Amino acid sequence: KSEVISSQEQGTGPVIVAVGSLLTIEDGSTITNANSLVTDEELRAYASLRFVDLPPTQPERESLLIKAMDYLFSIESKLQGVRTSETQELPFPRIGVMGRNMHISSNTIHPDWKKAQMELARQAYSSELLESGSVQNVASEKLDTLEVSYFQGGKNAKSFEKAEAYLKPYYKNGGLGI
């Protein structure tokens, strides 16, 4: 489906124009060049039901879905089973997965996986899901009467509890370790 989508930010901001979708949706049949489990329409419906904000334009929302998929790639080793094909683009669909007391068919994109991607996309709107580079945490700093302590080499802990609620049933050993 090829439609022109355009939006102008309030004021004198830039005009964003896109033709069609940047997404190729995996439906369980290992689609060539798939890059998402979820459409923009599905993401908007998910956010609307939860009264959460998303960017105003389709390209911005689709970018969040790609970032969410990047995160799902990063946790693939935690997932049960294996990819159904060595040539498939995404970590889903999978062979050998049990979740919520059911066997998940190897040609299925489970709704929980889609919800996890949408929740991660929603979270990517306000913060980075994956960060590169070193983290420098405060060791000690004083400005007038305000004092803050930092330490080097720490790791910022991010919480993805909502997405994890959808993913955990499909982790090896229920997410309790390998």
GROMACS .gro file of N, CA and C in nm:
model
  534
    1LYS      N    1   0.086  -0.117   0.000
    1LYS     CA    2   0.000   0.000   0.000
    1LYS      C    3   0.090   0.122   0.000
    2SER      N    4   0.073   0.207  -0.096
    2SER     CA    5   0.158   0.323  -0.108
    2SER      C    6   0.076   0.450  -0.097
    3GLU      N    7   0.087   0.517   0.016
    3GLU     CA    8   0.016   0.641   0.034
    3GLU      C    9   0.114   0.745   0.083
    4VAL      N   10   0.087   0.870   0.050
    4VAL     CA   11   0.175   0.978   0.093
    4VAL      C   12   0.133   1.022   0.232
    5ILE      N   13   0.229   1.030   0.320
    5ILE     CA   14   0.205   1.071   0.456
    5ILE      C   15   0.290   1.195   0.480
    6SER      N   16   0.231   1.301   0.526
    6SER     CA   17   0.311   1.420   0.555
    6SER      C   18   0.262   1.484   0.684
    7SER      N   19   0.354   1.555   0.747
    7SER     CA   20   0.321   1.622   0.872
    7SER      C   21   0.413   1.741   0.888
    8GLN      N   22   0.361   1.849   0.940
    8GLN     CA   23   0.445   1.963   0.972
    8GLN      C   24   0.434   1.988   1.120
    9GLU      N   25   0.551   1.997   1.186
    9GLU     CA   26   0.551   2.027   1.328
    9GLU      C   27   0.495   2.167   1.349
   10GLN      N   28   0.449   2.193   1.469
   10GLN     CA   29   0.394   2.324   1.498
   10GLN      C   30   0.500   2.430   1.481
   11GLY      N   31   0.457   2.548   1.442
   11GLY     CA   32   0.551   2.658   1.423
   11GLY      C   33   0.621   2.648   1.289
   12THR      N   34   0.750   2.674   1.290
   12THR     CA   35   0.827   2.677   1.165
   12THR      C   36   0.910   2.551   1.147
   13GLY      N   37   0.870   2.443   1.213
   13GLY     CA   38   0.946   2.318   1.207
   13GLY      C   39   0.949   2.258   1.068
   14PRO      N   40   1.027   2.153   1.051
   14PRO     CA   41   1.044   2.091   0.920
   14PRO      C   42   0.920   2.012   0.877
   15VAL      N   43   0.908   1.992   0.749
   15VAL     CA   44   0.802   1.908   0.695
   15VAL      C   45   0.860   1.769   0.675
   16ILE      N   46   0.790   1.668   0.725
   16ILE     CA   47   0.835   1.530   0.710
   16ILE      C   48   0.740   1.464   0.611
   17VAL      N   49   0.796   1.408   0.503
   17VAL     CA   50   0.714   1.342   0.402
   17VAL      C   51   0.766   1.202   0.382
   18ALA      N   52   0.675   1.105   0.374
   18ALA     CA   53   0.715   0.968   0.348
   18ALA      C   54   0.614   0.906   0.252
   19VAL      N   55   0.659   0.818   0.170
   19VAL     CA   56   0.570   0.747   0.079
   19VAL      C   57   0.567   0.602   0.123
   20GLY      N   58   0.449   0.554   0.163
   20GLY     CA   59   0.437   0.416   0.206
   20GLY      C   60   0.502   0.392   0.341
   21SER      N   61   0.524   0.266   0.369
   21SER     CA   62   0.579   0.224   0.496
   21SER      C   63   0.725   0.182   0.481
   22LEU      N   64   0.803   0.206   0.586
   22LEU     CA   65   0.941   0.159   0.590
   22LEU      C   66   0.949   0.017   0.645
   23LEU      N   67   0.835  -0.035   0.688
   23LEU     CA   68   0.832  -0.165   0.754
   23LEU      C   69   0.796  -0.278   0.658
   24THR      N   70   0.862  -0.392   0.680
   24THR     CA   71   0.824  -0.517   0.616
   24THR      C   72   0.789  -0.611   0.731
   25ILE      N   73   0.665  -0.654   0.735
   25ILE     CA   74   0.611  -0.724   0.853
   25ILE      C   75   0.630  -0.875   0.841
   26GLU      N   76   0.690  -0.933   0.944
   26GLU     CA   77   0.703  -1.079   0.955
   26GLU      C   78   0.570  -1.135   1.002
   27ASP      N   79   0.518  -1.232   0.929
   27ASP     CA   80   0.389  -1.292   0.963
   27ASP      C   81   0.400  -1.438   1.007
   28GLY      N   82   0.522  -1.487   1.018
   28GLY     CA   83   0.543  -1.626   1.057
   28GLY      C   84   0.591  -1.712   0.943
   29SER      N   85   0.591  -1.658   0.823
   29SER     CA   86   0.634  -1.735   0.706
   29SER      C   87   0.774  -1.696   0.659
   30THR      N   88   0.853  -1.635   0.747
   30THR     CA   89   0.990  -1.587   0.721
   30THR      C   90   0.996  -1.501   0.594
   31ILE      N   91   0.936  -1.385   0.606
   31ILE     CA   92   0.929  -1.287   0.498
   31ILE      C   93   1.069  -1.231   0.471
   32THR      N   94   1.107  -1.225   0.344
   32THR     CA   95   1.237  -1.168   0.304
   32THR      C   96   1.242  -1.021   0.344
   33ASN      N   97   1.352  -0.982   0.404
   33ASN     CA   98   1.377  -0.844   0.448
   33ASN      C   99   1.281  -0.793   0.556
   34ALA      N  100   1.217  -0.883   0.629
   34ALA     CA  101   1.128  -0.841   0.739
   34ALA      C  102   1.208  -0.761   0.841
   35ASN      N  103   1.146  -0.656   0.895
   35ASN     CA  104   1.214  -0.576   0.997
   35ASN      C  105   1.124  -0.541   1.115
   36SER      N  106   1.003  -0.596   1.118
   36SER     CA  107   0.911  -0.570   1.228
   36SER      C  108   0.808  -0.682   1.238
   37LEU      N  109   0.755  -0.700   1.357
   37LEU     CA  110   0.644  -0.792   1.379
   37LEU      C  111   0.512  -0.717   1.376
   38VAL      N  112   0.520  -0.584   1.381
   38VAL     CA  113   0.405  -0.498   1.407
   38VAL      C  114   0.395  -0.388   1.302
   39THR      N  115   0.273  -0.355   1.264
   39THR     CA  116   0.248  -0.242   1.174
   39THR      C  117   0.231  -0.113   1.252
   40ASP      N  118   0.239  -0.002   1.184
   40ASP     CA  119   0.214   0.128   1.245
   40ASP      C  120   0.072   0.132   1.301
   41GLU      N  121  -0.023   0.078   1.228
   41GLU     CA  122  -0.163   0.076   1.274
   41GLU      C  123  -0.177  -0.001   1.405
   42GLU      N  124  -0.110  -0.115   1.417
   42GLU     CA  125  -0.115  -0.193   1.541
   42GLU      C  126  -0.054  -0.115   1.657
   43LEU      N  127   0.059  -0.048   1.631
   43LEU     CA  128   0.124   0.031   1.735
   43LEU      C  129   0.032   0.143   1.782
   44ARG      N  130  -0.033   0.212   1.689
   44ARG     CA  131  -0.123   0.321   1.727
   44ARG      C  132  -0.241   0.269   1.810
   45ALA      N  133  -0.296   0.155   1.773
   45ALA     CA  134  -0.407   0.096   1.850
   45ALA      C  135  -0.362   0.057   1.990
   46TYR      N  136  -0.243  -0.003   2.002
   46TYR     CA  137  -0.187  -0.043   2.131
   46TYR      C  138  -0.173   0.080   2.222
   47ALA      N  139  -0.115   0.187   2.167
   47ALA     CA  140  -0.093   0.309   2.245
   47ALA      C  141  -0.225   0.375   2.283
   48SER      N  142  -0.318   0.376   2.191
   48SER     CA  143  -0.448   0.438   2.217
   48SER      C  144  -0.522   0.370   2.332
   49LEU      N  145  -0.520   0.238   2.335
   49LEU     CA  146  -0.585   0.164   2.443
   49LEU      C  147  -0.523   0.192   2.579
   50ARG      N  148  -0.398   0.231   2.580
   50ARG     CA  149  -0.325   0.255   2.705
   50ARG      C  150  -0.309   0.404   2.734
   51PHE      N  151  -0.365   0.489   2.650
   51PHE     CA  152  -0.356   0.634   2.665
   51PHE      C  153  -0.211   0.681   2.678
   52VAL      N  154  -0.125   0.629   2.591
   52VAL     CA  155   0.015   0.674   2.590
   52VAL      C  156   0.044   0.747   2.460
   53ASP      N  157   0.137   0.841   2.468
   53ASP     CA  158   0.172   0.923   2.353
   53ASP      C  159   0.272   0.854   2.262
   54LEU      N  160   0.259   0.882   2.135
   54LEU     CA  161   0.353   0.839   2.033
   54LEU      C  162   0.386   0.960   1.945
   55PRO      N  163   0.493   0.951   1.868
   55PRO     CA  164   0.522   1.062   1.776
   55PRO      C  165   0.407   1.083   1.677
   56PRO      N  166   0.395   1.204   1.623
   56PRO     CA  167   0.282   1.235   1.535
   56PRO      C  168   0.291   1.176   1.394
   57THR      N  169   0.411   1.139   1.349
   57THR     CA  170   0.423   1.093   1.210
   57THR      C  171   0.454   0.944   1.201
   58GLN      N  172   0.409   0.885   1.093
   58GLN     CA  173   0.434   0.743   1.070
   58GLN      C  174   0.583   0.710   1.064
   59PRO      N  175   0.666   0.786   0.992
   59PRO     CA  176   0.810   0.753   0.991
   59PRO      C  177   0.873   0.752   1.130
   60GLU      N  178   0.833   0.846   1.215
   60GLU     CA  179   0.887   0.849   1.351
   60GLU      C  180   0.843   0.726   1.430
   61ARG      N  181   0.717   0.688   1.417
   61ARG     CA  182   0.667   0.571   1.489
   61ARG      C  183   0.733   0.443   1.437
   62GLU      N  184   0.751   0.434   1.306
   62GLU     CA  185   0.815   0.316   1.249
   62GLU      C  186   0.960   0.306   1.294
   63SER      N  187   1.026   0.418   1.310
   63SER     CA  188   1.163   0.419   1.362
   63SER      C  189   1.167   0.360   1.503
   64LEU      N  190   1.066   0.391   1.584
   64LEU     CA  191   1.060   0.334   1.718
   64LEU      C  192   1.041   0.182   1.713
   65LEU      N  193   0.963   0.134   1.618
   65LEU     CA  194   0.945  -0.011   1.603
   65LEU      C  195   1.075  -0.078   1.564
   66ILE      N  196   1.155  -0.012   1.480
   66ILE     CA  197   1.286  -0.067   1.442
   66ILE      C  198   1.379  -0.071   1.563
   67LYS      N  199   1.379   0.034   1.644
   67LYS     CA  200   1.460   0.036   1.766
   67LYS      C  201   1.417  -0.075   1.862
   68ALA      N  202   1.288  -0.096   1.871
   68ALA     CA  203   1.237  -0.204   1.957
   68ALA      C  204   1.284  -0.339   1.905
   69MET      N  205   1.284  -0.357   1.773
   69MET     CA  206   1.333  -0.483   1.716
   69MET      C  207   1.481  -0.500   1.742
   70ASP      N  208   1.557  -0.391   1.738
   70ASP     CA  209   1.699  -0.398   1.772
   70ASP      C  210   1.717  -0.453   1.913
   71TYR      N  211   1.633  -0.407   2.005
   71TYR     CA  212   1.640  -0.457   2.142
   71TYR      C  213   1.607  -0.606   2.145
   72LEU      N  214   1.505  -0.648   2.072
   72LEU     CA  215   1.468  -0.790   2.070
   72LEU      C  216   1.582  -0.876   2.015
   73PHE      N  217   1.657  -0.824   1.918
   73PHE     CA  218   1.777  -0.895   1.871
   73PHE      C  219   1.875  -0.913   1.986
   74SER      N  220   1.889  -0.811   2.070
   74SER     CA  221   1.989  -0.815   2.177
   74SER      C  222   1.957  -0.919   2.284
   75ILE      N  223   1.832  -0.961   2.295
   75ILE     CA  224   1.796  -1.059   2.397
   75ILE      C  225   1.765  -1.197   2.337
   76GLU      N  226   1.795  -1.214   2.210
   76GLU     CA  227   1.761  -1.340   2.142
   76GLU      C  228   1.820  -1.462   2.212
   77SER      N  229   1.939  -1.451   2.268
   77SER     CA  230   2.001  -1.567   2.334
   77SER      C  231   1.923  -1.611   2.458
   78LYS      N  232   1.837  -1.527   2.512
   78LYS     CA  233   1.755  -1.564   2.628
   78LYS      C  234   1.633  -1.645   2.588
   79LEU      N  235   1.597  -1.639   2.460
   79LEU     CA  236   1.472  -1.701   2.414
   79LEU      C  237   1.484  -1.852   2.397
   80GLN      N  238   1.375  -1.920   2.422
   80GLN     CA  239   1.367  -2.063   2.395
   80GLN      C  240   1.375  -2.086   2.243
   81GLY      N  241   1.412  -2.207   2.208
   81GLY     CA  242   1.408  -2.247   2.068
   81GLY      C  243   1.512  -2.180   1.981
   82VAL      N  244   1.494  -2.198   1.852
   82VAL     CA  245   1.585  -2.143   1.751
   82VAL      C  246   1.503  -2.085   1.636
   83ARG      N  247   1.568  -2.005   1.555
   83ARG     CA  248   1.502  -1.952   1.436
   83ARG      C  249   1.457  -2.067   1.346
   84THR      N  250   1.353  -2.046   1.270
   84THR     CA  251   1.299  -2.151   1.183
   84THR      C  252   1.382  -2.169   1.057
   85SER      N  253   1.463  -2.070   1.024
   85SER     CA  254   1.544  -2.074   0.902
   85SER      C  255   1.673  -1.998   0.927
   86GLU      N  256   1.781  -2.046   0.869
   86GLU     CA  257   1.907  -1.973   0.887
   86GLU      C  258   1.911  -1.845   0.805
   87THR      N  259   1.816  -1.826   0.715
   87THR     CA  260   1.814  -1.704   0.634
   87THR      C  261   1.710  -1.601   0.682
   88GLN      N  262   1.633  -1.633   0.785
   88GLN     CA  263   1.531  -1.538   0.829
   88GLN      C  264   1.597  -1.416   0.892
   89GLU      N  265   1.531  -1.303   0.876
   89GLU     CA  266   1.585  -1.174   0.919
   89GLU      C  267   1.571  -1.150   1.069
   90LEU      N  268   1.462  -1.193   1.128
   90LEU     CA  269   1.429  -1.159   1.266
   90LEU      C  270   1.442  -1.279   1.360
   91PRO      N  271   1.447  -1.255   1.490
   91PRO     CA  272   1.452  -1.366   1.586
   91PRO      C  273   1.323  -1.448   1.593
   92PHE      N  274   1.218  -1.400   1.530
   92PHE     CA  275   1.088  -1.467   1.528
   92PHE      C  276   1.047  -1.490   1.383
   93PRO      N  277   0.980  -1.602   1.353
   93PRO     CA  278   0.930  -1.708   1.439
   93PRO      C  279   1.041  -1.800   1.487
   94ARG      N  280   1.006  -1.891   1.579
   94ARG     CA  281   1.103  -1.982   1.639
   94ARG      C  282   1.047  -2.124   1.643
   95ILE      N  283   1.138  -2.221   1.643
   95ILE     CA  284   1.104  -2.362   1.660
   95ILE      C  285   1.137  -2.400   1.804
   96GLY      N  286   1.052  -2.479   1.867
   96GLY     CA  287   1.081  -2.531   2.000
   96GLY      C  288   1.050  -2.436   2.113
   97VAL      N  289   0.938  -2.367   2.104
   97VAL     CA  290   0.902  -2.269   2.206
   97VAL      C  291   0.772  -2.311   2.275
   98MET      N  292   0.777  -2.307   2.408
   98MET     CA  293   0.659  -2.328   2.492
   98MET      C  294   0.638  -2.200   2.571
   99GLY      N  295   0.514  -2.158   2.585
   99GLY     CA  296   0.485  -2.040   2.665
   99GLY      C  297   0.340  -2.038   2.706
  100ARG      N  298   0.316  -1.996   2.827
  100ARG     CA  299   0.180  -1.990   2.882
  100ARG      C  300   0.110  -2.126   2.866
  101ASN      N  301   0.187  -2.232   2.897
  101ASN     CA  302   0.139  -2.371   2.894
  101ASN      C  303   0.093  -2.418   2.756
  102MET      N  304   0.152  -2.360   2.651
  102MET     CA  305   0.118  -2.400   2.515
  102MET      C  306   0.244  -2.411   2.431
  103HIS      N  307   0.240  -2.502   2.333
  103HIS     CA  308   0.344  -2.508   2.232
  103HIS      C  309   0.314  -2.400   2.129
  104ILE      N  310   0.416  -2.321   2.094
  104ILE     CA  311   0.398  -2.215   1.996
  104ILE      C  312   0.441  -2.269   1.860
  105SER      N  313   0.350  -2.269   1.764
  105SER     CA  314   0.377  -2.319   1.630
  105SER      C  315   0.493  -2.242   1.567
  106SER      N  316   0.574  -2.313   1.489
  106SER     CA  317   0.693  -2.253   1.429
  106SER      C  318   0.660  -2.157   1.314
  107ASN      N  319   0.534  -2.143   1.277
  107ASN     CA  320   0.498  -2.046   1.174
  107ASN      C  321   0.407  -1.937   1.232
  108THR      N  322   0.423  -1.913   1.363
  108THR     CA  323   0.338  -1.818   1.434
  108THR      C  324   0.420  -1.703   1.490
  109ILE      N  325   0.364  -1.584   1.479
  109ILE     CA  326   0.416  -1.469   1.552
  109ILE      C  327   0.318  -1.450   1.667
  110HIS      N  328   0.359  -1.492   1.786
  110HIS     CA  329   0.269  -1.489   1.902
  110HIS      C  330   0.233  -1.345   1.937
  111PRO      N  331   0.108  -1.320   1.974
  111PRO     CA  332   0.068  -1.185   2.014
  111PRO      C  333   0.153  -1.125   2.127
  112ASP      N  334   0.204  -1.206   2.217
  112ASP     CA  335   0.291  -1.155   2.323
  112ASP      C  336   0.418  -1.093   2.265
  113TRP      N  337   0.472  -1.151   2.159
  113TRP     CA  338   0.595  -1.099   2.098
  113TRP      C  339   0.567  -0.964   2.033
  114LYS      N  340   0.449  -0.954   1.972
  114LYS     CA  341   0.409  -0.827   1.911
  114LYS      C  342   0.390  -0.720   2.019
  115LYS      N  343   0.325  -0.758   2.129
  115LYS     CA  344   0.303  -0.663   2.239
  115LYS      C  345   0.437  -0.618   2.299
  116ALA      N  346   0.531  -0.710   2.309
  116ALA     CA  347   0.663  -0.673   2.361
  116ALA      C  348   0.729  -0.570   2.269
  117GLN      N  349   0.721  -0.591   2.138
  117GLN     CA  350   0.780  -0.495   2.045
  117GLN      C  351   0.710  -0.359   2.057
  118MET      N  352   0.578  -0.360   2.069
  118MET     CA  353   0.505  -0.233   2.081
  118MET      C  354   0.537  -0.162   2.212
  119GLU      N  355   0.549  -0.237   2.320
  119GLU     CA  356   0.584  -0.176   2.449
  119GLU      C  357   0.724  -0.118   2.444
  120LEU      N  358   0.816  -0.190   2.384
  120LEU     CA  359   0.953  -0.138   2.370
  120LEU      C  360   0.955  -0.014   2.281
  121ALA      N  361   0.875  -0.012   2.175
  121ALA     CA  362   0.867   0.106   2.088
  121ALA      C  363   0.815   0.225   2.167
  122ARG      N  364   0.712   0.202   2.247
  122ARG     CA  365   0.658   0.308   2.330
  122ARG      C  366   0.764   0.363   2.424
  123GLN      N  367   0.842   0.273   2.483
  123GLN     CA  368   0.947   0.316   2.576
  123GLN      C  369   1.061   0.387   2.502
  124ALA      N  370   1.088   0.344   2.379
  124ALA     CA  371   1.194   0.409   2.299
  124ALA      C  372   1.160   0.554   2.266
  125TYR      N  373   1.034   0.590   2.276
  125TYR     CA  374   0.993   0.729   2.250
  125TYR      C  375   1.050   0.824   2.355
  126SER      N  376   1.075   0.774   2.476
  126SER     CA  377   1.125   0.861   2.582
  126SER      C  378   1.269   0.833   2.624
  127SER      N  379   1.325   0.716   2.585
  127SER     CA  380   1.464   0.687   2.621
  127SER      C  381   1.523   0.583   2.528
  128GLU      N  382   1.654   0.580   2.521
  128GLU     CA  383   1.723   0.480   2.439
  128GLU      C  384   1.708   0.342   2.502
  129LEU      N  385   1.684   0.242   2.420
  129LEU     CA  386   1.674   0.105   2.470
  129LEU      C  387   1.811   0.041   2.482
  130LEU      N  388   1.896   0.069   2.386
  130LEU     CA  389   2.033   0.016   2.384
  130LEU      C  390   2.129   0.134   2.375
  131GLU      N  391   2.232   0.130   2.456
  131GLU     CA  392   2.329   0.239   2.453
  131GLU      C  393   2.467   0.183   2.427
  132SER      N  394   2.546   0.260   2.355
  132SER     CA  395   2.685   0.223   2.327
  132SER      C  396   2.777   0.319   2.401
  133GLY      N  397   2.899   0.275   2.424
  133GLY     CA  398   2.996   0.362   2.489
  133GLY      C  399   3.007   0.334   2.637
  134SER      N  400   3.099   0.405   2.699
  134SER     CA  401   3.121   0.385   2.841
  134SER      C  402   3.028   0.474   2.922
  135VAL      N  403   3.002   0.429   3.041
  135VAL     CA  404   2.916   0.504   3.132
  135VAL      C  405   3.003   0.562   3.242
  136GLN      N  406   2.990   0.690   3.265
  136GLN     CA  407   3.063   0.751   3.375
  136GLN      C  408   2.961   0.795   3.477
  137ASN      N  409   2.962   0.730   3.590
  137ASN     CA  410   2.870   0.765   3.697
  137ASN      C  411   2.941   0.855   3.798
  138VAL      N  412   2.867   0.933   3.867
  138VAL     CA  413   2.923   1.032   3.960
  138VAL      C  414   2.997   0.962   4.074
  139ALA      N  415   3.117   1.013   4.112
  139ALA     CA  416   3.193   0.962   4.227
  139ALA      C  417   3.178   1.060   4.343
  140SER      N  418   3.199   1.187   4.316
  140SER     CA  419   3.177   1.289   4.418
  140SER      C  420   3.183   1.424   4.350
  141GLU      N  421   3.086   1.506   4.380
  141GLU     CA  422   3.079   1.637   4.319
  141GLU      C  423   3.008   1.729   4.417
  142LYS      N  424   3.060   1.852   4.432
  142LYS     CA  425   2.997   1.945   4.525
  142LYS      C  426   2.986   2.081   4.458
  143LEU      N  427   2.866   2.136   4.464
  143LEU     CA  428   2.842   2.269   4.411
  143LEU      C  429   2.765   2.345   4.518
  144ASP      N  430   2.834   2.438   4.581
  144ASP     CA  431   2.777   2.512   4.693
  144ASP      C  432   2.731   2.414   4.801
  145THR      N  433   2.606   2.405   4.831
  145THR     CA  434   2.560   2.313   4.935
  145THR      C  435   2.509   2.180   4.879
  146LEU      N  436   2.505   2.170   4.746
  146LEU     CA  437   2.459   2.048   4.682
  146LEU      C  438   2.577   1.954   4.659
  147GLU      N  439   2.565   1.831   4.703
  147GLU     CA  440   2.672   1.733   4.685
  147GLU      C  441   2.615   1.605   4.626
  148VAL      N  442   2.685   1.553   4.521
  148VAL     CA  443   2.643   1.431   4.453
  148VAL      C  444   2.762   1.338   4.445
  149SER      N  445   2.740   1.207   4.462
  149SER     CA  446   2.848   1.109   4.449
  149SER      C  447   2.826   1.024   4.325
  150TYR      N  448   2.937   0.995   4.254
  150TYR     CA  449   2.934   0.912   4.134
  150TYR      C  450   3.037   0.802   4.147
  151PHE      N  451   3.031   0.703   4.059
  151PHE     CA  452   3.137   0.603   4.049
  151PHE      C  453   3.162   0.570   3.902
  152GLN      N  454   3.285   0.531   3.871
  152GLN     CA  455   3.326   0.499   3.734
  152GLN      C  456   3.286   0.357   3.697
  153GLY      N  457   3.260   0.337   3.570
  153GLY     CA  458   3.243   0.203   3.517
  153GLY      C  459   3.113   0.136   3.551
  154GLY      N  460   3.021   0.206   3.609
  154GLY     CA  461   2.893   0.145   3.641
  154GLY      C  462   2.807   0.129   3.517
  155LYS      N  463   2.693   0.071   3.536
  155LYS     CA  464   2.602   0.049   3.426
  155LYS      C  465   2.466   0.105   3.466
  156ASN      N  466   2.410   0.188   3.379
  156ASN     CA  467   2.278   0.240   3.408
  156ASN      C  468   2.176   0.128   3.393
  157ALA      N  469   2.099   0.106   3.495
  157ALA     CA  470   1.997   0.001   3.490
  157ALA      C  471   1.871   0.057   3.427
  158LYS      N  472   1.823  -0.009   3.325
  158LYS     CA  473   1.698   0.030   3.262
  158LYS      C  474   1.595  -0.076   3.295
  159SER      N  475   1.475  -0.033   3.312
  159SER     CA  476   1.368  -0.126   3.346
  159SER      C  477   1.274  -0.142   3.227
  160PHE      N  478   1.257  -0.266   3.186
  160PHE     CA  479   1.166  -0.297   3.077
  160PHE      C  480   1.061  -0.396   3.127
  161GLU      N  481   1.010  -0.371   3.247
  161GLU     CA  482   0.918  -0.466   3.312
  161GLU      C  483   0.794  -0.496   3.228
  162LYS      N  484   0.737  -0.397   3.164
  162LYS     CA  485   0.616  -0.420   3.085
  162LYS      C  486   0.645  -0.511   2.967
  163ALA      N  487   0.753  -0.484   2.895
  163ALA     CA  488   0.791  -0.570   2.782
  163ALA      C  489   0.831  -0.708   2.833
  164GLU      N  490   0.902  -0.713   2.945
  164GLU     CA  491   0.945  -0.841   3.002
  164GLU      C  492   0.825  -0.928   3.042
  165ALA      N  493   0.716  -0.866   3.083
  165ALA     CA  494   0.597  -0.942   3.119
  165ALA      C  495   0.545  -1.022   2.999
  166TYR      N  496   0.562  -0.966   2.879
  166TYR     CA  497   0.521  -1.037   2.758
  166TYR      C  498   0.625  -1.139   2.713
  167LEU      N  499   0.752  -1.113   2.739
  167LEU     CA  500   0.860  -1.198   2.689
  167LEU      C  501   0.898  -1.313   2.783
  168LYS      N  502   0.890  -1.291   2.912
  168LYS     CA  503   0.941  -1.387   3.010
  168LYS      C  504   0.889  -1.530   2.992
  169PRO      N  505   0.761  -1.551   2.957
  169PRO     CA  506   0.715  -1.689   2.938
  169PRO      C  507   0.788  -1.764   2.826
  170TYR      N  508   0.860  -1.692   2.741
  170TYR     CA  509   0.928  -1.752   2.626
  170TYR      C  510   1.079  -1.756   2.644
  171TYR      N  511   1.125  -1.714   2.762
  171TYR     CA  512   1.267  -1.722   2.794
  171TYR      C  513   1.301  -1.866   2.834
  172LYS      N  514   1.427  -1.901   2.815
  172LYS     CA  515   1.475  -2.030   2.863
  172LYS      C  516   1.453  -2.035   3.013
  173ASN      N  517   1.403  -2.144   3.065
  173ASN     CA  518   1.377  -2.163   3.208
  173ASN      C  519   1.294  -2.050   3.267
  174GLY      N  520   1.202  -1.996   3.189
  174GLY     CA  521   1.114  -1.890   3.239
  174GLY      C  522   1.186  -1.764   3.280
  175GLY      N  523   1.305  -1.744   3.226
  175GLY     CA  524   1.381  -1.624   3.259
  175GLY      C  525   1.464  -1.638   3.385
  176LEU      N  526   1.472  -1.759   3.441
  176LEU     CA  527   1.545  -1.778   3.566
  176LEU      C  528   1.692  -1.811   3.544
  177GLY      N  529   1.738  -1.798   3.422
  177GLY     CA  530   1.876  -1.834   3.390
  177GLY      C  531   1.879  -1.949   3.294
  178ILE      N  532   1.997  -1.974   3.239
  178ILE     CA  533   2.009  -2.079   3.135
  178ILE      C  534   2.056  -2.209   3.195
   0.00000   0.00000   0.00000
